[in-house]
Each structure stands twice: as C-alpha cells, then as structure tokens.
Coordinates of C-alpha atoms in Angstrom, one line a residue:
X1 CA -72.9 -138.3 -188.5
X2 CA -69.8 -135.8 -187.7
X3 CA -71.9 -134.4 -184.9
X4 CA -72.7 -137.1 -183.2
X5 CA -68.8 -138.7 -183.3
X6 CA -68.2 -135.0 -181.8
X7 CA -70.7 -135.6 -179.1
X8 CA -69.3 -139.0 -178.2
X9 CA -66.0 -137.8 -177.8
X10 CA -66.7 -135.3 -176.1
X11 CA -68.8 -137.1 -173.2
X12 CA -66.0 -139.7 -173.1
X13 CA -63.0 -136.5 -172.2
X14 CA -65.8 -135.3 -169.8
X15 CA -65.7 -139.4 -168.0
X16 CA -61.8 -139.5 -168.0
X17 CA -61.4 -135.6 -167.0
X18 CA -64.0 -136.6 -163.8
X19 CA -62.4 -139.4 -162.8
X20 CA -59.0 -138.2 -162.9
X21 CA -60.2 -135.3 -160.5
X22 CA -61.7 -137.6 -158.1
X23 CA -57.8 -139.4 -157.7
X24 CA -56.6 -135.5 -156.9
X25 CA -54.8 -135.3 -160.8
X26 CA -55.4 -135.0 -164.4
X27 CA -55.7 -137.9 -166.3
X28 CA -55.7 -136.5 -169.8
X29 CA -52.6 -137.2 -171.8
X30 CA -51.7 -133.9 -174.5
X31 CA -48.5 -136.0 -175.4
X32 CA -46.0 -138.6 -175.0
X33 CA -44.1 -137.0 -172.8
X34 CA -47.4 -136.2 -170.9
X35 CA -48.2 -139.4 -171.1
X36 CA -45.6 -141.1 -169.1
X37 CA -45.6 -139.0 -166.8
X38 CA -49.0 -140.0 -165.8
X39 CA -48.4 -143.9 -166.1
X40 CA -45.3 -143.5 -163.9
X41 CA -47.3 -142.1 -161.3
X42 CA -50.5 -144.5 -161.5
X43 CA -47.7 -147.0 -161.4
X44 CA -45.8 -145.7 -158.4
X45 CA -48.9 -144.4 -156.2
X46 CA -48.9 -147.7 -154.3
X47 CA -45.4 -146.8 -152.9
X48 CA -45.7 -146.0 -148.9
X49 CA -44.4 -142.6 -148.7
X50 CA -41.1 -142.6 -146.4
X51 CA -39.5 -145.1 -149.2
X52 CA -40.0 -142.5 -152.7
X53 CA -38.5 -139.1 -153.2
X54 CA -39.1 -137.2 -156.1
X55 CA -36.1 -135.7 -158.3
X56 CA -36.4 -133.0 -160.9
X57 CA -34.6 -134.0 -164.4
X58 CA -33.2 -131.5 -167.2
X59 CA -35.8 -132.8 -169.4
X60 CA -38.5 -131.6 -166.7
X61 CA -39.9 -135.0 -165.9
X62 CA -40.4 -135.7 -162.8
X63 CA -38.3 -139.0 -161.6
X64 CA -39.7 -141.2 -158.5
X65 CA -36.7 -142.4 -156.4
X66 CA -37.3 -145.6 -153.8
X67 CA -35.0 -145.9 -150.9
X68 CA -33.1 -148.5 -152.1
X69 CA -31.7 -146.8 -155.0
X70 CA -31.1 -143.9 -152.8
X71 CA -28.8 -146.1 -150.8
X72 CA -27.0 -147.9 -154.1
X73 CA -26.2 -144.0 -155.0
X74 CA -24.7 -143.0 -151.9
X75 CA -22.4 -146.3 -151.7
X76 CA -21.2 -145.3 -155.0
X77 CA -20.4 -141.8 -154.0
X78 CA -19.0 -143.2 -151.1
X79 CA -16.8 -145.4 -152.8
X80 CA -15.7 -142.6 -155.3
X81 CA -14.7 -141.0 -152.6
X82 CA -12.4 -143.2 -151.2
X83 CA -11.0 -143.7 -154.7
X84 CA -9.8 -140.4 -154.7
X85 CA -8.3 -140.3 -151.0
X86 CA -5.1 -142.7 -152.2
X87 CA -4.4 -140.1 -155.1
X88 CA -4.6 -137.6 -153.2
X89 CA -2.1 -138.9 -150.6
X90 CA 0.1 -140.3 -153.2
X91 CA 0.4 -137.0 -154.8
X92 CA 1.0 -135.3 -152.2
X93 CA 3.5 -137.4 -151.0
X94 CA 5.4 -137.5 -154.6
X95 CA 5.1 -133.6 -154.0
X96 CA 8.5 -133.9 -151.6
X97 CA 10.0 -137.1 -150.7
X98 CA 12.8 -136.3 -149.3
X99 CA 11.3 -134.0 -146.8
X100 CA 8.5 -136.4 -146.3
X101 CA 10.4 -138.4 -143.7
X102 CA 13.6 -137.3 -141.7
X103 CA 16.9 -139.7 -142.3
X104 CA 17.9 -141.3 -140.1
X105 CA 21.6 -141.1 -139.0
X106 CA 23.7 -143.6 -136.4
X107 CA 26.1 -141.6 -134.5
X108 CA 29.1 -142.4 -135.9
X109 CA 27.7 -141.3 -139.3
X110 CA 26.5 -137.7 -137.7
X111 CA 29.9 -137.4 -136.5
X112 CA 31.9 -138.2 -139.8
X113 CA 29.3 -135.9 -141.5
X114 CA 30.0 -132.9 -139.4
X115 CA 33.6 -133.3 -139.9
X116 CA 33.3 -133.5 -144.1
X117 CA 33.8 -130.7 -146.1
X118 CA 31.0 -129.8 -148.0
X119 CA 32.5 -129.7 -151.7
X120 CA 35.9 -131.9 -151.1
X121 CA 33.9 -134.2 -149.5
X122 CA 36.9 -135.3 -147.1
X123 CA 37.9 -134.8 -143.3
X124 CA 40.5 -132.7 -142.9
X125 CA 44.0 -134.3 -142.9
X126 CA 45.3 -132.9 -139.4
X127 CA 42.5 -134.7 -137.8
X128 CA 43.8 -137.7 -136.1
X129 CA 40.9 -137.6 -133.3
X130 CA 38.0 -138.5 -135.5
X131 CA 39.1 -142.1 -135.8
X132 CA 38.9 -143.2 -131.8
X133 CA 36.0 -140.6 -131.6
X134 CA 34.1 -142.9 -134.0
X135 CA 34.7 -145.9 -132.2
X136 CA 33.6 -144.5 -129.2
X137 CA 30.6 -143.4 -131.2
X138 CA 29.7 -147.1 -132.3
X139 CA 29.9 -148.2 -128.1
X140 CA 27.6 -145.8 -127.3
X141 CA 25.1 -146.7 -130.0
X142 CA 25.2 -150.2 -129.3
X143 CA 24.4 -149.2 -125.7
X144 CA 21.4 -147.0 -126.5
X145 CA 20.3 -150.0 -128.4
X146 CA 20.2 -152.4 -125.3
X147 CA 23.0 -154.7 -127.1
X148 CA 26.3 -153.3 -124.4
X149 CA 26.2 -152.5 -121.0
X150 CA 28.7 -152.5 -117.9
X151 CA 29.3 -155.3 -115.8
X152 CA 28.4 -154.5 -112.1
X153 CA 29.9 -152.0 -109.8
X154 CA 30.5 -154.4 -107.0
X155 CA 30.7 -154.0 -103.8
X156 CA 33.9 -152.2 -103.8
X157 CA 32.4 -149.9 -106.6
X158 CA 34.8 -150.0 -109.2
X159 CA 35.6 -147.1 -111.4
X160 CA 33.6 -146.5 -114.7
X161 CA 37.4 -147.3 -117.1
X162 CA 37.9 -150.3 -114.6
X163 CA 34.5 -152.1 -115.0
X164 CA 34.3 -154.4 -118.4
X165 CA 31.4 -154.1 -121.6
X166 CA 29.3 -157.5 -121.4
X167 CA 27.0 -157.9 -124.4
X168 CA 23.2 -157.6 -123.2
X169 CA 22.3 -158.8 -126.4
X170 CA 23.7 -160.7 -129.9
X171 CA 20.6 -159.6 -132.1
X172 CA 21.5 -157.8 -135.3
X173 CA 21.2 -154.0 -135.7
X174 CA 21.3 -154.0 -138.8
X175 CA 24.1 -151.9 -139.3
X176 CA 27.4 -153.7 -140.6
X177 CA 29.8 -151.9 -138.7
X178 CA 27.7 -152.6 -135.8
X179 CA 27.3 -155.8 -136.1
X180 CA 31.3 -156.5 -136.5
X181 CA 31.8 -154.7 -133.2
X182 CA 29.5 -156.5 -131.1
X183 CA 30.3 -160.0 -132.4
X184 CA 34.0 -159.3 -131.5
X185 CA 32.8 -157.7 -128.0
X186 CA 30.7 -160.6 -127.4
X187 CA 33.3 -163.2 -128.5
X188 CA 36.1 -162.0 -126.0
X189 CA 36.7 -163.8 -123.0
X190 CA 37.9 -162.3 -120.7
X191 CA 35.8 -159.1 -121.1
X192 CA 37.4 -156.0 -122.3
X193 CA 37.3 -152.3 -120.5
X194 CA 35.9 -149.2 -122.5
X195 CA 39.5 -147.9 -123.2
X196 CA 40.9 -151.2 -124.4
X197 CA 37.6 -151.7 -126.8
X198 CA 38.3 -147.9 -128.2
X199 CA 42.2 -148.9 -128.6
X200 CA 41.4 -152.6 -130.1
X201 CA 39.0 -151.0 -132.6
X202 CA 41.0 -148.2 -133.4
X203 CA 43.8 -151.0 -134.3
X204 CA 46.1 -149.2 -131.6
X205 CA 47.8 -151.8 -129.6
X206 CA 51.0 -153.2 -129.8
X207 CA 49.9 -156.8 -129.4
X208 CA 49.9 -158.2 -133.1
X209 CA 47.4 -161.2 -131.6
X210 CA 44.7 -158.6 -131.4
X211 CA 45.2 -156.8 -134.4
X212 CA 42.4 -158.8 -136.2
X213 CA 39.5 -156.4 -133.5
X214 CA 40.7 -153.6 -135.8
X215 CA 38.0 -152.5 -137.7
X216 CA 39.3 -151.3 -141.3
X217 CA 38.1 -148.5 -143.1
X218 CA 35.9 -147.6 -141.4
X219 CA 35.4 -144.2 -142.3
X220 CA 34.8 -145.3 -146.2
X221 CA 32.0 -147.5 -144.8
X222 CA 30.4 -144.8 -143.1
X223 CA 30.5 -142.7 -146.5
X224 CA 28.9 -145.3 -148.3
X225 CA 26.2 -145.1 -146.1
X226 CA 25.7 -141.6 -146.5
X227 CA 26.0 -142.3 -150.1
X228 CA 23.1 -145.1 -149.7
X229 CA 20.8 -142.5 -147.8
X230 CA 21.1 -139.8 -150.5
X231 CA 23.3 -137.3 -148.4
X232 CA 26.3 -137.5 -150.0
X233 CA 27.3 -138.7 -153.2
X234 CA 30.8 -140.1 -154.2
X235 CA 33.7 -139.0 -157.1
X236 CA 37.1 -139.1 -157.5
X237 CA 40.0 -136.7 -157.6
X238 CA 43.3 -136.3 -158.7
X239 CA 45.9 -135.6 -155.8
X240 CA 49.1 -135.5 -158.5
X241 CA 50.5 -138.7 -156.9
X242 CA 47.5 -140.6 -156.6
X243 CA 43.6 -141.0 -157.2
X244 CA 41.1 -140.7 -154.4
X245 CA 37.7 -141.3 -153.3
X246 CA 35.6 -138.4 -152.6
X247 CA 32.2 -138.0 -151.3
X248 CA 30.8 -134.3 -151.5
X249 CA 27.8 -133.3 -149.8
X250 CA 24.3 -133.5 -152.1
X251 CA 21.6 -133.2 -149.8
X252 CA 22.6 -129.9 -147.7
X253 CA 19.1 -130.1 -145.6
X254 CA 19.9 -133.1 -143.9
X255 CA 23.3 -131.5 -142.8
X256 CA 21.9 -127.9 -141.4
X257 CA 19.4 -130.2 -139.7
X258 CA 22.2 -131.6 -137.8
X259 CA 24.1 -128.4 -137.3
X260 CA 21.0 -126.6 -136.2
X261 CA 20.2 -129.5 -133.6
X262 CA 23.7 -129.3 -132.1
X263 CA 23.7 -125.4 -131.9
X264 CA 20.1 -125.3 -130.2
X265 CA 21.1 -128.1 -128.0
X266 CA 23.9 -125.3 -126.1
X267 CA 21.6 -122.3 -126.8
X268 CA 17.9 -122.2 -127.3
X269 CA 17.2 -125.4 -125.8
X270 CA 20.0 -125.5 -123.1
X271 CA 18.1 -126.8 -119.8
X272 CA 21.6 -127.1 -117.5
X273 CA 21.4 -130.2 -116.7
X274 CA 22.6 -133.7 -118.7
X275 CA 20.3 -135.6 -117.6
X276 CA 17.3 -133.8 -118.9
X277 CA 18.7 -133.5 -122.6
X278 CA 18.2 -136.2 -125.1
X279 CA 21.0 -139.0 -124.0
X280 CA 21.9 -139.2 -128.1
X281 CA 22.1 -135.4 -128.6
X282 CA 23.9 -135.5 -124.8
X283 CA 26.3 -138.1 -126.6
X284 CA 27.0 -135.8 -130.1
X285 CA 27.7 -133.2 -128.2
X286 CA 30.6 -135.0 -126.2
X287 CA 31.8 -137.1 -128.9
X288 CA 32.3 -134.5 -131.8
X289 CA 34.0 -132.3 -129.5
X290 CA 36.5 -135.7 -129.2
X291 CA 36.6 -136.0 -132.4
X292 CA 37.6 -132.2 -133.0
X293 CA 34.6 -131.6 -135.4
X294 CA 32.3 -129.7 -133.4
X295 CA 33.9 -126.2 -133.9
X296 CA 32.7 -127.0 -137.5
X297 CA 29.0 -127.0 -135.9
X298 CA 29.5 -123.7 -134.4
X299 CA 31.3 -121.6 -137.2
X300 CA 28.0 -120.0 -138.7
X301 CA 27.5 -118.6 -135.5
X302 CA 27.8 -114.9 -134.6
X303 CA 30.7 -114.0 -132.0
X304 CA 28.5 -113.6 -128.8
X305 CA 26.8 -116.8 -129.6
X306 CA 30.1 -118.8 -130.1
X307 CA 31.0 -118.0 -127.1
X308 CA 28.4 -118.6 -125.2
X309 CA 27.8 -122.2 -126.8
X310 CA 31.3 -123.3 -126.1
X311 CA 31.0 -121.6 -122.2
X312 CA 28.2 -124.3 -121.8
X313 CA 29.8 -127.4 -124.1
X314 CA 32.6 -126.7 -121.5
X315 CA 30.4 -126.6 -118.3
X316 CA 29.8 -130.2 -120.0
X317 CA 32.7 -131.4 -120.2
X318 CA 34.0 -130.6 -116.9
X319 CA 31.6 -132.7 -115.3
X320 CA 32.3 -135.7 -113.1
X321 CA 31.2 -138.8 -115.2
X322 CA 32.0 -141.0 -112.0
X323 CA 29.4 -138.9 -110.1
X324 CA 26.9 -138.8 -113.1
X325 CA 26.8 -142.4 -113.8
X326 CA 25.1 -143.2 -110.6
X327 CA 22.0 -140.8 -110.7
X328 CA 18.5 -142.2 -112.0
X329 CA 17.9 -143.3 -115.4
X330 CA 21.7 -142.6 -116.6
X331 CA 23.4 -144.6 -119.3
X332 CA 26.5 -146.5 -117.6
X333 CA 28.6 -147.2 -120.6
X334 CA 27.8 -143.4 -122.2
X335 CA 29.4 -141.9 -119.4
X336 CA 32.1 -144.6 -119.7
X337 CA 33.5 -144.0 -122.9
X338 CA 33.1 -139.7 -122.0
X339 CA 35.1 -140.6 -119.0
X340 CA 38.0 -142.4 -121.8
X341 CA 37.8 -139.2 -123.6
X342 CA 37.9 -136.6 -121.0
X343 CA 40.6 -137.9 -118.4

C-alpha cells in the first residue's frame, strides 16, 4: 500500500514539475516563502510589461511594482523634498539676520551717525553745522523721492537760491520727520526758496510768526530711529549738573559700511565726474562736509590717502552748481541746497 501512495505522488510532482516548465518556471513550492513567490507571479503575469518593474527586498523576495505606484512614490519624494527646502532656508536665514539684509538709512540719519561718537554716543559740542546740514539733508531726500522739486527757470533763468521748492507730491514717506517738512512746504503760500526752508527749519529767523516751521529736536528723533533699526542703542549719563540722553553705537557693521562707502566714493571708485556717481552718495559727500562730520569719515585713513580724498572732496566742492544743474539727468533742488551751503 506504501508503494503505491509513493508511486502516486510521485507521478503527480512529475505533472506539476512538467507543466510548470512549459510556462518557462518552476511550479513546485519547498515553502511558504517559496510559495508566494510563485502565486505573486501567476498573479501578476497578465501585467503588460512597460507598466511592472521588479524590486529586490532585504528579505530576498522579489516585489512587482506597477507604474502607478511608481508615480505615488516619486510624488512623495517630491513632496519630502520640498518639505525640507523651507528649513533649510529658514535656517539659514536665522544663521545671520542682521547681515541678511542691509539697513537702510535716510540721509539725515547717515549724517548724524557719522558725526556720533562711538561710546558717548553724542555729537560733539563745537558742532553748530550739523543742525542746518540736516535740514538740508531732509530737502534733498524729499527730492530724490519725487515729493520736492524747483519751480521753473523761466525765461529769464533765475538763479538756483532765487527759484522756490513746490511740492510734486503730498503722499507719505513714511518717515515722521519727513512728513512734517513736506506738509509745512506744501502748506506755504507764497512758496519758500531753499535758503529760507533751511533757515525756517533750522528755527533761525527773526520773525516769531514763522517760528512754528521749526522742527524740534530733531536730532533726538533721528537717534531714535537708529535706536529702532538696531544701530544704536540709548542710556543715560551723569553731566554733574544734569542728566542726559545718550545713544552709543551697538551695531559697528552698519557704521564701517557707511564709512567705507564714503572713503571709496573719493578713492577706489572716484570716476571725476558728479554726474556719473550715485546722486545720494554725490549728496553725503556734500552734506557731511556741511555738516563738519566728514573728516570723521576719513580719520582711519593713512596720510597719503587723506590727502588725496580731501584733494578730490574739494575738486567737488569748487564746482559751479549753477552750471551743473542744467546738464542731463541732474537733480535741480540737490544742487540747490549745495549751492546754500557752498556760497
């Protein structure tokens, strides 16, 4: 009986073994893992060819991929992808923030930080320029923002002090001190010249009816500003007689920055001629020399350099503004206010 259940399981392994040679693969199953194997690929055979791909697991199985699984992976590595681009940005950004993006300084506030001492955090006190030189300051930013500009020449071509500032536009700059200088510009009628705007805003005029142009501490304001930006920071010290506010330097970058953009300005990047340099760095240039702070630029400098830098801040200021003003793409009221300065 034993010998003929060993023939009939014999001839059955022989039936399965030749059929799964005739479908080009081995049908007999030695295990479970064997096993599967085989169903997955009876099950899968159908598949046309250009939609599976085969993938090798750890286990050694043999996995059968179709193409739209293939595609579901790749959105997801896609997608993990650009899950990781913000972070890496972010970090990178958190790396440095203060060098991420350059601050940005009005004029007046470049002037007044040029003239402060770096640990006293003052101007000096034998500096009675620096006021009118930051009033001149806010004219000329107003004009480089399109909000001031000169009233026509004429036809009898009136001098650049005789011709009056007009507002060009009343829309906000966003900057207080701003601001309070074009509404009173825009408000006056009749129109003022450059000197008399310089003089009202400075508060020097002997008419008390137009004391109320002055514009009042202003060199506090601009502090605070510098304070909001992160450059300087403010205390107070004790003078014996009296207390007073003090705002020492805290971010020196932002400061050599400056100084190194006025020094190149007159040596490295000198082109000899004003009208091919930066109308704002052109403007710096003239208005902390008026404001007797630009020596303070040039200090760090070594003998022959100092010299040569104020040769050419002097070739500058011994030009004609009259004569500039009426070239091509030249700022009216800029040349203006160095003309108020300079005569």
């Amino acid at each position: 009986m034993d010998k003929f259940r060993a023939i009939f399981i014999r001839r059955r392994h022989i039936r399965l073994y030749s059929c799964g040679r005739s479908q080009g693969r081995s049908s007999i199953p030695h295990d479970k893992a064997e096993s599967e194997t085989c169903c997955f690929h009876c099950c899968s055979a159908n598949l046309p060819a250009d939609m599976t791909s085969l993938t090798q697991r750890s286990s050694g199985l043999v996995q059968r991929r179709t193409e739209a699984s293939r595609n579901a992976g790749d959105k997801d590595h896609l997608s993990g992808e650009e899950d990781h681009k913000p972070r890496r940005s972010e970090e990178q950004d958190g790396d440095d923030p203060g060098d991420a993006k350059e601050t940005r300084l009005t004029l007046m506030e470049e002037v007044l930080l040029l003239g402060l001492k770096d640990r006293e955090g003052y101007t000096s006190f034998w500096n009675d320029c620096i006021s009118s030189g930051l009033r001149g300051c806010m004219l000329i930013e107003l004009a480089l923002r399109g909000r001031l500009q000169l009233e026509a020449c004429g036809m009898r071509r009136k001098g650049l002090l005789a011709r009056k500032v007009i507002c060009k536009s009343d829309a906000p700059t966003g900057d207080v001190l701003l601001d309070e200088a074009l509404k009173h510009i825009k408000d006056t009628q009749p129109p003022e010249t450059v000197q008399s705007w310089i003089e009202l805003l400075s508060g020097e005029t002997w008419n008390p009816l137009k004391l109320h142009y002055q514009l009042r501490n202003v060199r506090e304001r601009l502090a605070k500003n510098l304070v909001e930006k992160g450059v300087l920071t403010t205390e107070k010290q004790n003078f014996l007689l009296f207390d007073m506010t003090t705002h020492p330097l805290t971010n020196s970058n932002i400061k050599q920055r400056l100084i190194k953009k006025v020094q190149e300005a007159v040596l490295d990047k000198w082109v000899n001629d004003p009208h091919r340099m930066d109308k704002r760095l052109l403007a710096l240039i003239f208005l902390a020399h008026s404001s007797d702070v630009l020596e303070n630029a040039f200090a760090p400098l070594l003998d022959d350099q100092y010299d040569l830098a104020m040769k050419r801040v002097r070739q500058l200021l011994e030009l004609e503004p009259e004569g500039e003003s009426m070239k091509a793409n030249t700022n009216e009221l800029l040349w203006a206010v160095v003309a108020a300065f300079t005569k």
